[in-house]
mmCIF file of C-alpha atoms in Angstrom:
data_model
loop_
_atom_site.group_PDB
_atom_site.id
_atom_site.type_symbol
_atom_site.label_atom_id
_atom_site.label_comp_id
_atom_site.label_asym_id
_atom_site.label_seq_id
_atom_site.Cartn_x
_atom_site.Cartn_y
_atom_site.Cartn_z
ATOM 1 C CA UNK M 1 -10.310 9.557 5.224
ATOM 2 C CA UNK M 2 -8.565 6.908 7.274
ATOM 3 C CA UNK M 3 -10.452 6.164 10.459
ATOM 4 C CA UNK M 4 -7.410 4.724 12.219
ATOM 5 C CA UNK M 5 -3.721 5.625 12.278
ATOM 6 C CA UNK M 6 -1.016 3.216 13.376
ATOM 7 C CA UNK M 7 2.787 3.270 13.284
ATOM 8 C CA UNK M 8 3.994 1.222 10.304
ATOM 9 C CA UNK M 9 6.385 -0.969 12.281
ATOM 10 C CA UNK M 10 7.549 -1.874 15.770
ATOM 11 C CA UNK M 11 9.994 -4.250 17.388
ATOM 12 C CA UNK M 12 9.599 -6.047 20.700
ATOM 13 C CA UNK M 13 11.930 -8.334 22.635
ATOM 14 C CA UNK M 14 10.688 -11.848 23.183
ATOM 15 C CA UNK M 15 9.060 -12.224 26.596
ATOM 16 C CA UNK M 16 8.416 -8.525 26.986
ATOM 17 C CA UNK M 17 5.087 -6.759 26.620
ATOM 18 C CA UNK M 18 4.251 -5.422 23.194
ATOM 19 C CA UNK M 19 2.238 -2.188 23.249
ATOM 20 C CA UNK M 20 0.683 -1.297 19.911
ATOM 21 C CA UNK M 21 -0.930 2.149 19.683
ATOM 22 C CA UNK M 22 -3.799 3.282 17.499
ATOM 23 C CA UNK M 23 -5.252 6.701 16.917
ATOM 24 C CA UNK M 24 -8.965 6.940 16.065
ATOM 25 C CA UNK M 25 -9.664 10.570 16.826
ATOM 26 C CA UNK M 26 -12.866 10.794 14.744
ATOM 27 C CA UNK M 27 -14.584 7.826 16.369
ATOM 28 C CA UNK M 28 -18.216 8.284 17.362
ATOM 29 C CA UNK M 29 -19.812 7.235 20.610
ATOM 30 C CA UNK M 30 -21.314 3.947 19.428
ATOM 31 C CA UNK M 31 -18.435 2.776 17.201
ATOM 32 C CA UNK M 32 -16.402 -0.173 18.395
ATOM 33 C CA UNK M 33 -12.638 -0.649 18.123
ATOM 34 C CA UNK M 34 -11.483 -4.072 16.955
ATOM 35 C CA UNK M 35 -7.995 -5.529 16.690
ATOM 36 C CA UNK M 36 -6.990 -8.256 14.261
ATOM 37 C CA UNK M 37 -3.666 -9.649 13.183
ATOM 38 C CA UNK M 38 -2.466 -11.193 9.956
ATOM 39 C CA UNK M 39 0.368 -13.681 9.693
ATOM 40 C CA UNK M 40 2.028 -14.331 6.337
ATOM 41 C CA UNK M 41 -0.943 -13.023 4.312
ATOM 42 C CA UNK M 42 -3.311 -15.522 5.896
ATOM 43 C CA UNK M 43 -6.842 -14.404 6.701
ATOM 44 C CA UNK M 44 -7.000 -11.801 9.492
ATOM 45 C CA UNK M 45 -7.372 -13.324 12.942
ATOM 46 C CA UNK M 46 -9.575 -11.699 15.583
ATOM 47 C CA UNK M 47 -7.846 -10.614 18.789
ATOM 48 C CA UNK M 48 -10.117 -8.396 20.863
ATOM 49 C CA UNK M 49 -12.619 -5.552 20.679
ATOM 50 C CA UNK M 50 -14.169 -2.918 22.909
ATOM 51 C CA UNK M 51 -16.287 0.209 23.104
ATOM 52 C CA UNK M 52 -15.075 2.287 26.030
ATOM 53 C CA UNK M 53 -14.082 -0.036 28.837
ATOM 54 C CA UNK M 54 -10.751 -1.807 28.968
ATOM 55 C CA UNK M 55 -10.983 -5.410 27.843
ATOM 56 C CA UNK M 56 -8.856 -8.497 28.423
ATOM 57 C CA UNK M 57 -8.957 -11.993 27.039
ATOM 58 C CA UNK M 58 -6.564 -14.903 26.753
ATOM 59 C CA UNK M 59 -4.673 -13.270 23.901
ATOM 60 C CA UNK M 60 -4.366 -9.606 24.810
ATOM 61 C CA UNK M 61 -5.598 -6.534 26.627
ATOM 62 C CA UNK M 62 -7.202 -3.484 25.064
ATOM 63 C CA UNK M 63 -6.843 -0.116 26.737
ATOM 64 C CA UNK M 64 -9.123 2.642 25.403
ATOM 65 C CA UNK M 65 -8.549 6.209 26.538
ATOM 66 C CA UNK M 66 -11.359 7.973 28.329
ATOM 67 C CA UNK M 67 -12.004 10.296 25.382
ATOM 68 C CA UNK M 68 -11.932 7.204 23.081
ATOM 69 C CA UNK M 69 -9.639 8.938 20.608
ATOM 70 C CA UNK M 70 -6.930 6.316 20.937
ATOM 71 C CA UNK M 71 -6.316 2.796 22.140
ATOM 72 C CA UNK M 72 -3.461 0.421 22.866
ATOM 73 C CA UNK M 73 -3.298 -3.293 22.264
ATOM 74 C CA UNK M 74 -1.094 -5.066 24.785
ATOM 75 C CA UNK M 75 0.401 -8.495 24.207
ATOM 76 C CA UNK M 76 1.665 -9.228 27.732
ATOM 77 C CA UNK M 77 4.472 -11.668 26.934
ATOM 78 C CA UNK M 78 5.363 -11.532 23.257
ATOM 79 C CA UNK M 79 6.598 -14.693 21.556
ATOM 80 C CA UNK M 80 8.165 -15.203 18.146
ATOM 81 C CA UNK M 81 4.789 -16.457 16.897
ATOM 82 C CA UNK M 82 3.318 -13.020 17.604
ATOM 83 C CA UNK M 83 5.298 -11.573 14.693
ATOM 84 C CA UNK M 84 2.531 -10.328 12.391
ATOM 85 C CA UNK M 85 0.783 -7.270 11.027
ATOM 86 C CA UNK M 86 -1.696 -5.886 13.578
ATOM 87 C CA UNK M 87 -4.734 -3.964 12.412
ATOM 88 C CA UNK M 88 -6.752 -1.511 14.441
ATOM 89 C CA UNK M 89 -10.265 -1.316 13.023
ATOM 90 C CA UNK M 90 -13.284 0.862 13.665
ATOM 91 C CA UNK M 91 -16.699 -0.683 13.112
ATOM 92 C CA UNK M 92 -19.283 1.814 11.875
ATOM 93 C CA UNK M 93 -22.643 0.089 11.791
ATOM 94 C CA UNK M 94 -22.023 -3.107 9.830
ATOM 95 C CA UNK M 95 -18.849 -1.955 8.096
ATOM 96 C CA UNK M 96 -15.317 -2.530 9.362
ATOM 97 C CA UNK M 97 -12.702 0.063 8.417
ATOM 98 C CA UNK M 98 -9.125 -1.217 8.288
ATOM 99 C CA UNK M 99 -6.054 0.966 8.581
ATOM 100 C CA UNK M 100 -2.684 0.083 7.100
ATOM 101 C CA UNK M 101 -1.574 -1.789 10.219
ATOM 102 C CA UNK M 102 1.568 -2.120 12.315
ATOM 103 C CA UNK M 103 4.136 -4.757 11.411
ATOM 104 C CA UNK M 104 5.319 -6.165 14.739
ATOM 105 C CA UNK M 105 8.587 -8.066 14.818
ATOM 106 C CA UNK M 106 9.367 -10.034 17.974
ATOM 107 C CA UNK M 107 13.115 -10.316 18.397
ATOM 108 C CA UNK M 108 14.706 -13.322 20.136
ATOM 109 C CA UNK L 1 -17.067 -26.240 11.945
ATOM 110 C CA UNK L 2 -15.459 -24.842 8.791
ATOM 111 C CA UNK L 3 -16.259 -21.139 9.383
ATOM 112 C CA UNK L 4 -15.627 -19.199 6.182
ATOM 113 C CA UNK L 5 -14.422 -21.128 3.134
ATOM 114 C CA UNK L 6 -13.152 -19.532 -0.047
ATOM 115 C CA UNK L 7 -12.687 -21.245 -3.398
ATOM 116 C CA UNK L 8 -10.456 -21.325 -5.309
ATOM 117 C CA UNK L 9 -7.314 -20.598 -3.284
ATOM 118 C CA UNK L 10 -5.226 -19.620 -6.303
ATOM 119 C CA UNK L 11 -6.053 -18.619 -9.846
ATOM 120 C CA UNK L 12 -4.256 -17.151 -12.830
ATOM 121 C CA UNK L 13 -6.307 -15.393 -15.490
ATOM 122 C CA UNK L 14 -5.591 -13.670 -18.736
ATOM 123 C CA UNK L 15 -6.728 -10.091 -19.280
ATOM 124 C CA UNK L 16 -10.339 -10.016 -20.376
ATOM 125 C CA UNK L 17 -11.299 -13.392 -18.948
ATOM 126 C CA UNK L 18 -14.098 -13.719 -16.426
ATOM 127 C CA UNK L 19 -14.356 -15.718 -13.257
ATOM 128 C CA UNK L 20 -16.320 -16.106 -10.044
ATOM 129 C CA UNK L 21 -14.959 -16.427 -6.540
ATOM 130 C CA UNK L 22 -17.086 -18.327 -4.063
ATOM 131 C CA UNK L 23 -17.395 -17.673 -0.352
ATOM 132 C CA UNK L 24 -19.367 -19.973 1.928
ATOM 133 C CA UNK L 25 -20.055 -19.618 5.641
ATOM 134 C CA UNK L 26 -21.674 -22.089 8.001
ATOM 135 C CA UNK L 27 -22.327 -19.765 10.957
ATOM 136 C CA UNK L 28 -25.738 -18.489 9.793
ATOM 137 C CA UNK L 29 -24.351 -14.956 9.645
ATOM 138 C CA UNK L 30 -26.443 -12.239 8.042
ATOM 139 C CA UNK L 31 -23.577 -10.050 6.872
ATOM 140 C CA UNK L 32 -20.925 -11.002 4.343
ATOM 141 C CA UNK L 33 -18.089 -9.014 2.795
ATOM 142 C CA UNK L 34 -15.534 -9.105 0.009
ATOM 143 C CA UNK L 35 -12.207 -7.305 0.493
ATOM 144 C CA UNK L 36 -9.091 -6.985 -1.577
ATOM 145 C CA UNK L 37 -5.597 -6.621 -0.183
ATOM 146 C CA UNK L 38 -2.720 -5.281 -2.239
ATOM 147 C CA UNK L 39 0.928 -5.646 -1.187
ATOM 148 C CA UNK L 40 1.777 -3.673 1.949
ATOM 149 C CA UNK L 41 -1.745 -2.379 2.366
ATOM 150 C CA UNK L 42 -4.710 -3.013 4.564
ATOM 151 C CA UNK L 43 -7.972 -4.534 3.415
ATOM 152 C CA UNK L 44 -10.302 -2.490 1.244
ATOM 153 C CA UNK L 45 -13.994 -3.274 1.017
ATOM 154 C CA UNK L 46 -15.273 -4.159 -2.460
ATOM 155 C CA UNK L 47 -18.911 -5.128 -1.855
ATOM 156 C CA UNK L 48 -20.928 -6.381 1.061
ATOM 157 C CA UNK L 49 -24.303 -7.888 1.848
ATOM 158 C CA UNK L 50 -26.598 -7.361 4.829
ATOM 159 C CA UNK L 51 -28.709 -10.410 4.126
ATOM 160 C CA UNK L 52 -29.891 -12.892 1.528
ATOM 161 C CA UNK L 53 -30.804 -11.182 -1.716
ATOM 162 C CA UNK L 54 -29.069 -7.891 -0.810
ATOM 163 C CA UNK L 55 -25.800 -6.352 -1.966
ATOM 164 C CA UNK L 56 -24.140 -2.964 -1.534
ATOM 165 C CA UNK L 57 -21.049 -1.187 -2.813
ATOM 166 C CA UNK L 58 -18.003 -0.713 -0.667
ATOM 167 C CA UNK L 59 -14.945 1.458 -1.130
ATOM 168 C CA UNK L 60 -13.604 -0.071 -4.385
ATOM 169 C CA UNK L 61 -16.535 -1.684 -6.274
ATOM 170 C CA UNK L 62 -15.609 -0.875 -9.888
ATOM 171 C CA UNK L 63 -14.964 -3.907 -12.087
ATOM 172 C CA UNK L 64 -16.673 -6.345 -9.701
ATOM 173 C CA UNK L 65 -20.166 -7.720 -9.250
ATOM 174 C CA UNK L 66 -21.614 -9.782 -6.417
ATOM 175 C CA UNK L 67 -24.613 -11.934 -5.664
ATOM 176 C CA UNK L 68 -26.130 -13.358 -2.473
ATOM 177 C CA UNK L 69 -28.779 -15.804 -3.657
ATOM 178 C CA UNK L 70 -28.394 -17.985 -0.575
ATOM 179 C CA UNK L 71 -27.659 -16.784 2.931
ATOM 180 C CA UNK L 72 -24.586 -18.959 3.267
ATOM 181 C CA UNK L 73 -22.964 -17.990 -0.038
ATOM 182 C CA UNK L 74 -21.535 -14.736 -1.374
ATOM 183 C CA UNK L 75 -20.131 -14.715 -4.905
ATOM 184 C CA UNK L 76 -17.672 -12.184 -6.326
ATOM 185 C CA UNK L 77 -17.486 -11.896 -10.086
ATOM 186 C CA UNK L 78 -14.983 -10.341 -12.427
ATOM 187 C CA UNK L 79 -16.588 -9.876 -15.841
ATOM 188 C CA UNK L 80 -13.481 -8.753 -17.723
ATOM 189 C CA UNK L 81 -10.348 -9.176 -15.654
ATOM 190 C CA UNK L 82 -7.678 -6.473 -15.716
ATOM 191 C CA UNK L 83 -4.082 -6.597 -14.401
ATOM 192 C CA UNK L 84 -5.033 -3.979 -11.782
ATOM 193 C CA UNK L 85 -7.273 -6.613 -10.198
ATOM 194 C CA UNK L 86 -4.295 -8.779 -9.319
ATOM 195 C CA UNK L 87 -4.640 -9.040 -5.570
ATOM 196 C CA UNK L 88 -5.493 -11.251 -2.633
ATOM 197 C CA UNK L 89 -9.223 -11.425 -2.043
ATOM 198 C CA UNK L 90 -10.687 -12.094 1.380
ATOM 199 C CA UNK L 91 -14.232 -12.954 2.277
ATOM 200 C CA UNK L 92 -15.638 -12.343 5.748
ATOM 201 C CA UNK L 93 -18.887 -12.868 7.605
ATOM 202 C CA UNK L 94 -20.374 -11.125 10.623
ATOM 203 C CA UNK L 95 -23.247 -12.140 12.828
ATOM 204 C CA UNK L 96 -24.036 -8.720 14.252
ATOM 205 C CA UNK L 97 -24.511 -7.977 17.947
ATOM 206 C CA UNK L 98 -20.893 -6.840 18.332
ATOM 207 C CA UNK L 99 -19.442 -10.206 17.453
ATOM 208 C CA UNK L 100 -16.125 -10.445 15.598
ATOM 209 C CA UNK L 101 -15.869 -10.649 11.851
ATOM 210 C CA UNK L 102 -14.679 -14.054 10.606
ATOM 211 C CA UNK L 103 -12.357 -14.308 7.617
ATOM 212 C CA UNK L 104 -11.566 -16.944 5.037
ATOM 213 C CA UNK L 105 -8.023 -17.868 4.056
ATOM 214 C CA UNK L 106 -8.043 -15.777 0.899
ATOM 215 C CA UNK L 107 -7.893 -16.253 -2.867
ATOM 216 C CA UNK L 108 -4.684 -15.249 -4.594
ATOM 217 C CA UNK L 109 -5.597 -13.979 -8.045
ATOM 218 C CA UNK L 110 -3.083 -13.043 -10.730
ATOM 219 C CA UNK L 111 -4.140 -11.471 -14.003
ATOM 220 C CA UNK L 112 -1.640 -11.486 -16.823
#
């Protein structure tokens, strides 16, 4: 059973905020949500992670709903270099469960 | 600081041949992982290790073996390669304590 569900693709205009949703309805109380992205089949690149509080770093913001069944990754000002596949991941103990990802295309 | 290094980066094998993929990390991480990624799909866990001398099966372990003789190295072996094992293989390490997982750049393996 997939632990995360994401839309397969999204478009975003350059300079606008990109909001990438993820459903993780079976998540347990101590399981973290991580976001990674992958550009041109390179190794996945870490973006951000959180448990239940909203998180922000220099790359993005992570909004987790109060019931923790879903989250949204926000890229505040998307650039062409943000075009990539974005993975929402649930960490269960020491194992990381990848979904099939969302292919984000930033349009000029 | 190299992070996670995978060798080789590319390899072409014939069906039935064997080979070993090497992953090395310099972050003193306890946990290491091997994933495979097929076109248009996410990463699937093959095997992982929670420390030196330990290994465990992941989601798709059949046809692969692993060894973790040294903490910094995690080897993935294919004893008798099959075309279905054509894929991109990623190694990752994790230090625990809610840190991120760190990935190598991948090994692109084609089996003819």
